[in-house]
Coordinates of C-alpha atoms in Angstrom, one line a residue:
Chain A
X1205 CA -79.8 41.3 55.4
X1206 CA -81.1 44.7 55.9
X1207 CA -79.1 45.7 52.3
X1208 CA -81.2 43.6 50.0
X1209 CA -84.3 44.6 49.8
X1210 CA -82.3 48.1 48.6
X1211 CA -80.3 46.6 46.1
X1212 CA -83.3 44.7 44.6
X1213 CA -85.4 48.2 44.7
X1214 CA -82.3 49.9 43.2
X1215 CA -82.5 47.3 40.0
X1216 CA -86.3 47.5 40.0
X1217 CA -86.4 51.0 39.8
X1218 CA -84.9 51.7 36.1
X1219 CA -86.9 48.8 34.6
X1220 CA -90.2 50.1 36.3
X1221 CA -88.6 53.6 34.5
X1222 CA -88.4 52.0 31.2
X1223 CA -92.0 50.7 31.5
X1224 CA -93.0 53.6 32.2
X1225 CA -91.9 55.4 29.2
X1226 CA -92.8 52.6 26.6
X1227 CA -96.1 52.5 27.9
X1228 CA -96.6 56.5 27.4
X1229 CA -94.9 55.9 24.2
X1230 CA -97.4 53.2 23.5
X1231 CA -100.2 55.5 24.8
X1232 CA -99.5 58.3 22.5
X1233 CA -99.4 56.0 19.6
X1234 CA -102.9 54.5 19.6
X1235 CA -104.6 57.5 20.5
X1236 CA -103.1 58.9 17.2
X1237 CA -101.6 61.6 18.5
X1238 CA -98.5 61.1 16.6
X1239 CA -98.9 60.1 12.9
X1240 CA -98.0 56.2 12.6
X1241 CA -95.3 56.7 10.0
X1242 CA -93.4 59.5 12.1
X1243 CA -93.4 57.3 15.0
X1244 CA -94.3 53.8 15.1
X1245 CA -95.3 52.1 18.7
X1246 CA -93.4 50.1 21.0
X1247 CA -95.5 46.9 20.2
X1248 CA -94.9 47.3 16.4
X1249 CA -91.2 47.9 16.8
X1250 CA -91.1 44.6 19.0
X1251 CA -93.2 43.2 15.8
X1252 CA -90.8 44.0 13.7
X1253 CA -87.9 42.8 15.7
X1254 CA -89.0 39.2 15.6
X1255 CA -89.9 39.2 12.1
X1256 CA -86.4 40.7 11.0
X1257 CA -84.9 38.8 13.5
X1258 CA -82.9 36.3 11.0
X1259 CA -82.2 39.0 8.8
X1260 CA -80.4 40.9 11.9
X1261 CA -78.7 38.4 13.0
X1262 CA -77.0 38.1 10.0
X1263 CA -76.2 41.6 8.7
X1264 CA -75.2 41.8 12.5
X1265 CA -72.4 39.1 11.9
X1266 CA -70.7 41.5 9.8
X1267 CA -71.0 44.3 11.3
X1268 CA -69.5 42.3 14.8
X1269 CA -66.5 40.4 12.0
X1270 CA -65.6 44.1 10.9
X1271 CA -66.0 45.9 14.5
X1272 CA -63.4 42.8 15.6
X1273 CA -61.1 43.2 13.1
X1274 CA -60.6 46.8 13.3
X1275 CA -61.0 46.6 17.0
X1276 CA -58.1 43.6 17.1
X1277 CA -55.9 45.8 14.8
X1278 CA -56.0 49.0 17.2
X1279 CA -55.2 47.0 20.5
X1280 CA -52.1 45.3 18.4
X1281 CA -50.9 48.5 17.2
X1282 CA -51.8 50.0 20.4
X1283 CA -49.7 47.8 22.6
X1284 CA -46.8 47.9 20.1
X1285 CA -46.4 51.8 19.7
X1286 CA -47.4 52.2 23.5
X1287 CA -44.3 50.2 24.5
X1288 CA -42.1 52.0 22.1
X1289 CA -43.2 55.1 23.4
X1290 CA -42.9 54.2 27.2
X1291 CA -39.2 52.7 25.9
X1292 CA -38.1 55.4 23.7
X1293 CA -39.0 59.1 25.3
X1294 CA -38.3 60.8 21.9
X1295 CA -40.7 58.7 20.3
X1296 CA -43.5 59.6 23.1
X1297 CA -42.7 63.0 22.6
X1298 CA -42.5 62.6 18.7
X1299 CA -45.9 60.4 18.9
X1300 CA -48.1 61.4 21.3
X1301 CA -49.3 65.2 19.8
X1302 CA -49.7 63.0 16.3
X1303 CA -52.0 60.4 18.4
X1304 CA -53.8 63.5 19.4
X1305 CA -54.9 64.6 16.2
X1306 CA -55.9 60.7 15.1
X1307 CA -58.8 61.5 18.0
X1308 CA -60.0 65.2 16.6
X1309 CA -60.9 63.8 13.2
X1310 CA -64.4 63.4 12.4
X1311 CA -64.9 59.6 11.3
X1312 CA -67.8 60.7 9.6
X1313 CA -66.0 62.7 7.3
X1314 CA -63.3 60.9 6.2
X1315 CA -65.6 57.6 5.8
X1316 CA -66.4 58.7 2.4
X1317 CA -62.6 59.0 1.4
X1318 CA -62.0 55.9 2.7
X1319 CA -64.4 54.1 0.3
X1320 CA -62.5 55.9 -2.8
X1321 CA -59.2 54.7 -1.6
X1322 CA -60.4 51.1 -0.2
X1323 CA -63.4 50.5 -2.2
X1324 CA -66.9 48.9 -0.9
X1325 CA -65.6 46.0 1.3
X1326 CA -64.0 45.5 4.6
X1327 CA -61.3 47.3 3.9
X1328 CA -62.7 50.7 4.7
X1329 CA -64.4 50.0 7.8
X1330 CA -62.2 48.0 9.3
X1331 CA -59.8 51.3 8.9
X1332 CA -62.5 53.5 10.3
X1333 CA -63.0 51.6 13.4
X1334 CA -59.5 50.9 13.8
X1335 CA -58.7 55.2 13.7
X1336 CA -61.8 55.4 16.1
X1337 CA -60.5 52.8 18.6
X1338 CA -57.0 53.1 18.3
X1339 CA -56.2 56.4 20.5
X1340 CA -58.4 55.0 23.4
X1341 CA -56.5 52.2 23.6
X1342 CA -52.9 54.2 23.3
X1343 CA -54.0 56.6 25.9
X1344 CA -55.2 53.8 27.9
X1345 CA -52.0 51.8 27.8
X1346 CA -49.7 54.2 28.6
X1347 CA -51.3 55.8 31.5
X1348 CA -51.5 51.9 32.8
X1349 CA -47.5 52.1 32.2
X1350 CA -47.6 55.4 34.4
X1351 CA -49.4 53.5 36.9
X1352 CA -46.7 51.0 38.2
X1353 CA -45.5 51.5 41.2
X1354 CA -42.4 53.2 41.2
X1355 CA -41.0 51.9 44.5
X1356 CA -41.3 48.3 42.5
X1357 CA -39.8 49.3 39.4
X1358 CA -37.0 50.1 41.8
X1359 CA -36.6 47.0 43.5
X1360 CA -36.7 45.2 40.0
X1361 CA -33.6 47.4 39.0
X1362 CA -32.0 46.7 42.4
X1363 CA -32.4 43.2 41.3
X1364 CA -30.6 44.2 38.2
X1365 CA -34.1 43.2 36.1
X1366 CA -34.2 44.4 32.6
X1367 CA -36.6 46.1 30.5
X1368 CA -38.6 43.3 28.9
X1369 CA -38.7 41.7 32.3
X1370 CA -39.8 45.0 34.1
X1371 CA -42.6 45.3 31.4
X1372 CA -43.7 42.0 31.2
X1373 CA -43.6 41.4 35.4
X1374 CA -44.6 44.8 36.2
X1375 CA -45.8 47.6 33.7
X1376 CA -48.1 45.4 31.9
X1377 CA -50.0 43.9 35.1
X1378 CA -50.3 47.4 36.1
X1379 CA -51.8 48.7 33.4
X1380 CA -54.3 46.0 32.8
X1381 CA -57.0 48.2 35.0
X1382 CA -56.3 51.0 32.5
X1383 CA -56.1 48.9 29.4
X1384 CA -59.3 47.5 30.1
X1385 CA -61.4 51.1 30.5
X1386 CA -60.1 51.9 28.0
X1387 CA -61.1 49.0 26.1
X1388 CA -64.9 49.7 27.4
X1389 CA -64.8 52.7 25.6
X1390 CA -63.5 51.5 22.4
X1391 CA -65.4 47.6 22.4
X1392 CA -68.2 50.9 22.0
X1393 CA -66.4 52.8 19.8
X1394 CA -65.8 49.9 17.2
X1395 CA -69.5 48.9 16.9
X1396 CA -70.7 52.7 16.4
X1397 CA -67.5 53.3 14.0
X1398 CA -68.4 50.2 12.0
X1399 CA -72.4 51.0 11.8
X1400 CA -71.3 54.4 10.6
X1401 CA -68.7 53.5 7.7
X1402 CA -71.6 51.2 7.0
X1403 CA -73.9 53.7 6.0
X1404 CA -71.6 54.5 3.3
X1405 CA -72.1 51.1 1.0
X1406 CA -71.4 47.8 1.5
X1407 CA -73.4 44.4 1.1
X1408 CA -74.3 43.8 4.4
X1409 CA -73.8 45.1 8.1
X1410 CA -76.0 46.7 10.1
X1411 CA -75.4 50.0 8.9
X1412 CA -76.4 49.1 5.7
X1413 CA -79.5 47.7 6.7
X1414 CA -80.2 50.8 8.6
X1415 CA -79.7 52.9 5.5
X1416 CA -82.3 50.6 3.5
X1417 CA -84.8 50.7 6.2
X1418 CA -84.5 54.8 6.3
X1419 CA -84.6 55.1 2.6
X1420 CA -87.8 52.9 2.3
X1421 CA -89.2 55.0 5.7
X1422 CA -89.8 51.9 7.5
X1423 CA -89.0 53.4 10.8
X1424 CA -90.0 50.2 13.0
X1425 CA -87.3 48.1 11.3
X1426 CA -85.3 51.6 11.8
X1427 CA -86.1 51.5 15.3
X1428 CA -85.5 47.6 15.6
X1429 CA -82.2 48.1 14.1
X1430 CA -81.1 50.7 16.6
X1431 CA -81.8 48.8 19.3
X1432 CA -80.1 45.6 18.0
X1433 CA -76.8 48.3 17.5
X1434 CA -77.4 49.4 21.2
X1435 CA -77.5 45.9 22.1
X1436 CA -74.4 44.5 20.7
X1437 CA -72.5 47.5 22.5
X1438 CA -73.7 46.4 25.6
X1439 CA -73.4 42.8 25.9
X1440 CA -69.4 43.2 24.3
X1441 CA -68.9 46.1 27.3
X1442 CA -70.6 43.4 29.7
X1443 CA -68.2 41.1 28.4
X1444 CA -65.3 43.1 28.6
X1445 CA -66.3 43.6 32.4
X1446 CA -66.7 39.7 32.3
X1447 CA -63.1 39.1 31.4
X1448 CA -61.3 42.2 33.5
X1449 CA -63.0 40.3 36.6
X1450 CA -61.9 37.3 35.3
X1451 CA -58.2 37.8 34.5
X1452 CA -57.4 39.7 37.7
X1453 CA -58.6 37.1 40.0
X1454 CA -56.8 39.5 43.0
X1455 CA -58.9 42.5 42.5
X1456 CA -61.9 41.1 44.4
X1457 CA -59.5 41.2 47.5
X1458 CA -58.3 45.0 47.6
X1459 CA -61.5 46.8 49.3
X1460 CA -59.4 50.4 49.4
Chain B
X1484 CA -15.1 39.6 62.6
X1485 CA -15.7 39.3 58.6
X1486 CA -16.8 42.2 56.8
X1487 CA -19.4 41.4 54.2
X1488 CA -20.1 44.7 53.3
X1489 CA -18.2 48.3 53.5
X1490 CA -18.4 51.4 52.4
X1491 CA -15.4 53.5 52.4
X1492 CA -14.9 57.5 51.8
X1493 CA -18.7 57.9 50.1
X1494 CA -19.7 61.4 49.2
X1495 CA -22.5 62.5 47.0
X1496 CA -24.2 65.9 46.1
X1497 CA -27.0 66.5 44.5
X1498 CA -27.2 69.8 42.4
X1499 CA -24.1 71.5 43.9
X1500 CA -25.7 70.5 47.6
X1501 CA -23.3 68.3 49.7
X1502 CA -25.9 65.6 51.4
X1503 CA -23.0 62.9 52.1
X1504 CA -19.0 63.6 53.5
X1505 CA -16.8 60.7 53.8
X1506 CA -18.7 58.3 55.3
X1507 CA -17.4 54.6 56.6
X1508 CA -19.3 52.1 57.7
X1509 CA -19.1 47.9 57.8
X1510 CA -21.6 45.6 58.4
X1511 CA -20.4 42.1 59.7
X1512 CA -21.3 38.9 58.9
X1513 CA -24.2 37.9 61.3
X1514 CA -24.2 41.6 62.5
X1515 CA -27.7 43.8 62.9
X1516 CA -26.2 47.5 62.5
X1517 CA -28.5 50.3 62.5
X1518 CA -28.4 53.4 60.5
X1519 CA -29.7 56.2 62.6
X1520 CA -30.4 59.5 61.8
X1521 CA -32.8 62.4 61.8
X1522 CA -35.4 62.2 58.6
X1523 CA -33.9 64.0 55.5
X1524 CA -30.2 63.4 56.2
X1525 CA -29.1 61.5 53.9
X1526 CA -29.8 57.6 55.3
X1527 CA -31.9 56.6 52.4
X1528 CA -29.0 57.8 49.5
X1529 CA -26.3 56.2 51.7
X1530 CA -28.7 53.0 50.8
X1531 CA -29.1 53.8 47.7
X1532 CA -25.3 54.3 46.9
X1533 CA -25.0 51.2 49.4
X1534 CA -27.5 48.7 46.8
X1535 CA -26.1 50.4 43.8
X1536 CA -28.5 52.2 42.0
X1537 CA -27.1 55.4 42.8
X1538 CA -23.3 56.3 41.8
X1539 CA -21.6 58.0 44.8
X1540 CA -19.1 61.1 43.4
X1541 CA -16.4 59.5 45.6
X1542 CA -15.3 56.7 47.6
X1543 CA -16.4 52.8 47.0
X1544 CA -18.5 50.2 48.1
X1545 CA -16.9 46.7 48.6
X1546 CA -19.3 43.5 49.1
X1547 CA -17.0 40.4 50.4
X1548 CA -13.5 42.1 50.0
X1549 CA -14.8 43.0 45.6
X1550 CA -15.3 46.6 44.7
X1551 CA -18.9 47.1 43.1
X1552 CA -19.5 50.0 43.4
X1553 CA -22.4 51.7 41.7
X1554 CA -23.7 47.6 40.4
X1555 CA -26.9 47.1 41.1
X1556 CA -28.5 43.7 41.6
X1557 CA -26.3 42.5 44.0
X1558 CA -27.3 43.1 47.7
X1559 CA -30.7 43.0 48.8
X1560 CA -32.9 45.8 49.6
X1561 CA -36.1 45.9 51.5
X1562 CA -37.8 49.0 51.8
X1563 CA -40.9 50.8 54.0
X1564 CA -43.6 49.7 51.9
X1565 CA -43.7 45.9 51.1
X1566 CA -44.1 46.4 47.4
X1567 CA -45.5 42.9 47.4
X1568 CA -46.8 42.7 43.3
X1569 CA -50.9 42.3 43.8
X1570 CA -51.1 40.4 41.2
X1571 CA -48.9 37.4 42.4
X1572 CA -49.7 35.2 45.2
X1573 CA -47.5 35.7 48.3
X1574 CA -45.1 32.5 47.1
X1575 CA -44.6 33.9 43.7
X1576 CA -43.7 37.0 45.4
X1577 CA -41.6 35.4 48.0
X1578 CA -40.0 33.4 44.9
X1579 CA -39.5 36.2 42.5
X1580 CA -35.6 36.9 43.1
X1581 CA -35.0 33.4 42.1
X1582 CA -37.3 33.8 39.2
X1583 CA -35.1 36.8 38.0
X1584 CA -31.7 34.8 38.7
X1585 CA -33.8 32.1 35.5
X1586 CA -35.3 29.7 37.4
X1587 CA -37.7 27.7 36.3
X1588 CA -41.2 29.3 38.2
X1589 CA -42.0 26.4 39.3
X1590 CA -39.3 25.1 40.9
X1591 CA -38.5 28.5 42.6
X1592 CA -42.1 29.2 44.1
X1593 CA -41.6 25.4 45.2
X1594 CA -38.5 26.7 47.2
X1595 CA -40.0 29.8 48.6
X1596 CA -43.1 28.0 49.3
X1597 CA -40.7 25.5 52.0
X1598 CA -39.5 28.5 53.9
X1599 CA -42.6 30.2 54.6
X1600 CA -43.2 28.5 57.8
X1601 CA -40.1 30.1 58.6
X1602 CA -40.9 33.5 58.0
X1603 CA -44.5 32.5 60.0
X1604 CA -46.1 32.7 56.7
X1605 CA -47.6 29.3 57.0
X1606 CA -50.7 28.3 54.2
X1607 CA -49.9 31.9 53.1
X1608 CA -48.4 30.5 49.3
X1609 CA -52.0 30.9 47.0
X1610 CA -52.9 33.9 48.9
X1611 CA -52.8 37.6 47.5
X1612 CA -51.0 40.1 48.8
X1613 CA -54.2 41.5 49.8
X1614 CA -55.5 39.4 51.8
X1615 CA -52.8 39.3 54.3
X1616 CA -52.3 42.1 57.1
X1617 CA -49.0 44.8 57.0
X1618 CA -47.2 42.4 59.5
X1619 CA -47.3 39.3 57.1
X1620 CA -46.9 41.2 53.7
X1621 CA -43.7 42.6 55.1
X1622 CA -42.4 39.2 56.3
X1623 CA -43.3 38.0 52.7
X1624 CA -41.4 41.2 51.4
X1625 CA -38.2 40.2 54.3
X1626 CA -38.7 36.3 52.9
X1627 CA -37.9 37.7 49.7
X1628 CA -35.0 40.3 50.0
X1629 CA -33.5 37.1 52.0
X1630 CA -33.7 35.0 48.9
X1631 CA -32.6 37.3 47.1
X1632 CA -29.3 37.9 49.2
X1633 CA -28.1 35.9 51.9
X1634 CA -24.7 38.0 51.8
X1635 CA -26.2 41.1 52.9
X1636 CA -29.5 42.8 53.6
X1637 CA -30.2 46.6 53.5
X1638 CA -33.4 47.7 55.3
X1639 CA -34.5 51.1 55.3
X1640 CA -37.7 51.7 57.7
X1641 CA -38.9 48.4 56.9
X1642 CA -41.5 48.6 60.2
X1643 CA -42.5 52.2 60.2
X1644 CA -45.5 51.6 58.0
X1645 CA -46.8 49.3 60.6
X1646 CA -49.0 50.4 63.5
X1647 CA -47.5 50.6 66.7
X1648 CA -48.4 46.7 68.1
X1649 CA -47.8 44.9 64.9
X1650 CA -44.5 46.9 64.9
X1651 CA -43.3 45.7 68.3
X1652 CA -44.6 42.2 67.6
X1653 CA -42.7 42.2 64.4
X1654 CA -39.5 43.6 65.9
X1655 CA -39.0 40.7 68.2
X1656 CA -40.0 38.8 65.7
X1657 CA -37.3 39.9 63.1
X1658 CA -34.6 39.9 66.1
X1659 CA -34.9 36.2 66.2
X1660 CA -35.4 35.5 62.7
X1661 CA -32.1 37.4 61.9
X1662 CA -30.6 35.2 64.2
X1663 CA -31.5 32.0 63.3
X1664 CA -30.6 32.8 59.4
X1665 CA -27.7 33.5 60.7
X1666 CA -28.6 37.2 58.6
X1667 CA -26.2 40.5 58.3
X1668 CA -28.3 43.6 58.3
X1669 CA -27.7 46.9 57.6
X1670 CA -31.6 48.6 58.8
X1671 CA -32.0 52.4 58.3
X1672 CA -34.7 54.3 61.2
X1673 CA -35.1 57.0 62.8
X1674 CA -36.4 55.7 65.6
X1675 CA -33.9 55.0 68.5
X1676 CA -35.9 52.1 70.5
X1677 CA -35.7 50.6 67.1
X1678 CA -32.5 50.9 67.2
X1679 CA -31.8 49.9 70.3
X1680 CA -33.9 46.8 70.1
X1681 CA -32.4 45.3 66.8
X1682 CA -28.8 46.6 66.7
X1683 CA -25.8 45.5 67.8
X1684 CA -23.7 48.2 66.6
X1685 CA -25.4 52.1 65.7
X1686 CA -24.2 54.2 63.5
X1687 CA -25.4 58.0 63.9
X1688 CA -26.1 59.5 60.9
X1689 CA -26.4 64.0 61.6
X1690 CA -25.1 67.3 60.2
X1691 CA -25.1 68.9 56.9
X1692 CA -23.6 67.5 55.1
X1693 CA -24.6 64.4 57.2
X1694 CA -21.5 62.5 58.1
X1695 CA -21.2 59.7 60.6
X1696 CA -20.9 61.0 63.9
X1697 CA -20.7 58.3 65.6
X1698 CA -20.7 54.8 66.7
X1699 CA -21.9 52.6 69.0
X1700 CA -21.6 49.0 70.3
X1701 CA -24.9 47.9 71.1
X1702 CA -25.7 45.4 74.2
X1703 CA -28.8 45.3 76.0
X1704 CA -29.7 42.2 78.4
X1705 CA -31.5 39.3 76.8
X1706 CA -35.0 39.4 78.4
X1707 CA -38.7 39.6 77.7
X1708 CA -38.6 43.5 77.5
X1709 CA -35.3 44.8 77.4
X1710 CA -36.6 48.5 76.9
X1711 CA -37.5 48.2 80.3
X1712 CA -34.1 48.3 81.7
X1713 CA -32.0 51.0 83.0
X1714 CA -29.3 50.2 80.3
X1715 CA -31.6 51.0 77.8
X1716 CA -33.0 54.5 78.9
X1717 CA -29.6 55.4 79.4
X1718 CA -28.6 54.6 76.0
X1719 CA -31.8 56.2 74.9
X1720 CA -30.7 59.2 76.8
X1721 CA -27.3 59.4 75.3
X1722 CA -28.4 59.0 71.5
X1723 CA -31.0 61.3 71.9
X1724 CA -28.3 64.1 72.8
X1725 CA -26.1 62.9 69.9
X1726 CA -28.6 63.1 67.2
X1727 CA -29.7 66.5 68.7
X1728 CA -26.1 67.5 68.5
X1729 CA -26.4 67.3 65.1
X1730 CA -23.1 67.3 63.7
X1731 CA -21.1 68.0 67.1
X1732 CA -18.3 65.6 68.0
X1733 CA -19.6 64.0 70.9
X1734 CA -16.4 65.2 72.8
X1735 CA -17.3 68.6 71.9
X1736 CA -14.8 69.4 69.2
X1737 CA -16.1 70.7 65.7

């Protein structure tokens, strides 16, 4: 009983933070110490938020379709060249330095090739995203692999179990606490990736409302739209956490 | 008596390094036979060679009279940890050699599900691994290697994970299970009241490379606490200066 009072305080105490903030934010703006165009207030920004609400929602549906598609793509490829690799040594060997070097390049500078090879539609950012998210999801994978227990994967060959089996009974289930970090960090990745190639043209998306927004300096629509973008990365994390709980129902029993 | 499982003439090195010379051993049918030996000597290859997953450089392994020799998948193995999956519930785990041999899931949890109760595992089936204590995961890993094998069981430290009470409690326990599945055990320890307790023959495993030095029949009186008898200290007594010999003859010859 004792813990929570503490636990509520602990929650309380970045919201009371956050207040804190917008109202010096606020503060700063009606006392004009900050020109309005530069930086516009909290309560306008929340203005413009409702107003451009429909309009958000919508260019957000693309953004999300692309962010999926590219997102659903790496995991596939992921999970298929991951498997391969944990099979086939050579291949891991062959693969992994190659995966490397998929991480190290910037997506912001190959965005604009992208649209002169794929044009101004999905294409391009759903191959952006997909070279954003895709390592993540490798490395994740097979460290999970790396994870089973050896002492089991020894008892299956003393049953005389074969590969699929071992991967499918064992190797996967272990590395479902890996896949899914790693899927955090790329259910982030995908939004961010997609906003980004979105910048570059397009008809609609987030990104390309952000652009607009900029160009015409109407910075509380800018601001609106960053929060929107801030928001869709957090409730798909929070659902990725929502669905890790939910598919490993025995978790909530190991305490160590 | 039957020999369900023998191995005759093993050796194995590793890198050049002699762990294993000509060693025989049988295990009975219905027999407990303990492996004893000093840590390091060689007990857990002689399994390994034993269940097949390791080749030995010479001699052969024959389970029912049939040579099969470095085949794995064919005699059951139950090791120190339980290596219970955490992601199945204790039946599925209990169920999973049958699973493996392509039984329909169902049916086979169904089956292991029925001899819980016998492995004192009872309203155990939904649970997780997890949620049960060291004693019961490694009854639920012993329910398991029976199903997989009721020919022949190999055991190596299966208790020593377990503190000391749950171990005694779980000793006892096994004795009696053992004998009413009518079970032939091979178990691996170091620890020579374990031996004692379970077996009723010991082999001792010493030297370098380790070879069998010995063997032992194995009869203490039935009883609530037969390592409170003079028959077992004495035994204790005797082992003890065998596995400190450590590669002597016990008649003093080298």
């Amino acid at each position: 009983m004792t813990k929570k009072p503490r636990s509520i305080i602990s929650k309380l105490c970045p919201i009371v933070f956050l207040a804190l903030i917008l109202a010096v934010w606020e503060g700063v703006c009606r006392a004009g110490l900050v020109r309005e165009f530069m930086l516009p207030s909290p309560t306008k920004v929340f203005k413009a938020l409702i107003t451009e609400a429909p309009t958000l929602l919508s260019h957000s549906r693309v953004t999300l379709l692309e962010a999926a598609a590219g997102l659903g793509l790496s995991i596939a490829a992921a999970l298929v060249l991951a498997v391969l690799m944990d099979r086939f040594t050579l291949l891991y060997e062959a693969g992994y330095p190659l995966a490397v070097v998929t991480q190290t390049i910037p997506t912001v500078a190959i965005a604009p090739l992208l649209v002169l090879w794929f044009g101004y539609g999905m294409a391009p950012k759903i191959v952006l995203i997909f070279v954003a998210c895709f390592f993540p999801m490798l490395i994740a994978l097979l460290g999970g692999f790396k994870t089973a227990d050896p002492g089991v994967l020894r008892l299956y060959r003393s049953m005389g179990a074969g590969y699929l089996r071992v991967l499918w009974d064992v190797k996967l289930p272990y590395a479902l606490d890996s896949f899914f970090s790693g899927l955090r960090i790329s259910v982030s990745y995908s939004v961010i990736g997609a906003v980004i190639s979105e910048w570059l043209g397009g008809s609609g998306g987030l990104g390309v409302y952000m652009t607009r927004v900029r160009k015409s300096f109407a910075f509380d629509k800018m601001f609106a739209v960053i929060i929107v973008t801030s928001a869709v990365s957090l409730v798909l994390i929070k659902l990725v956490d929502v669905i890790h709980a939910a598919v490993m129902p025995w978790k909530k029993y190991e305490k160590n | 008596m039957e020999a369900v499982l023998k191995a005759e003439g093993i050796a194995k090195s590793y890198e050049g390094r002699r762990v294993l010379s000509d060693i025989n051993v049988t295990l009975g049918k219905g027999e407990t036979v303990c492996l004893l030996g000093v840590s390091g000597i060689g007990k857990t290859t002689l399994f390994n060679i034993l269940s097949g997953l390791e080749a030995p450089d010479s001699g052969r392994v024959l389970l029912g009279g049939e040579d099969v020799t470095g085949k794995s998948g064919l005699v059951g193995y139950m090791q120190q940890s339980d290596l219970l999956l955490p992601y199945r519930t204790i039946a599925e785990n209990a169920a999973l050699p049958l699973i493996l041999r392509g039984e329909k899931k169902r049916d086979a949890v169904k089956k292991a599900s029925a001899m819980l109760a016998d492995f004192g595992l009872e309203g155990c089936e939904k649970l997780y691994p997890a949620q049960l204590s060291g004693g019961m995961r490694q009854r639920a890993a012993l329910l398991r290697s029976c199903l997989f094998s009721s020919t022949a069981l190999l055991m190596d430290e299966p208790f020593s994970a377990l503190d000391a009470i749950t171990r005694a409690g779980m000793q006892k326990w096994f004795k009696r299970v053992a004998r009413e599945q009518g079970l032939s055990v091979f178990l691996i320890t170091h620890d020579i009241n374990e031996a004692l307790l379970l077996s009723d023959r010991i082999y001792i495993l010493a030297g370098s490379p380790g070879k069998i030095i010995c063997e032992l029949p194995n009869s203490l009186p039935e009883g609530e606490n037969p390592e409170l008898t003079r028959e077992f200290l004495e035994s204790k007594i005797k082992i003890t200066e065998l596995v400190a010999g450590g590669g002597q003859q016990p008649n003093g010859k080298d």
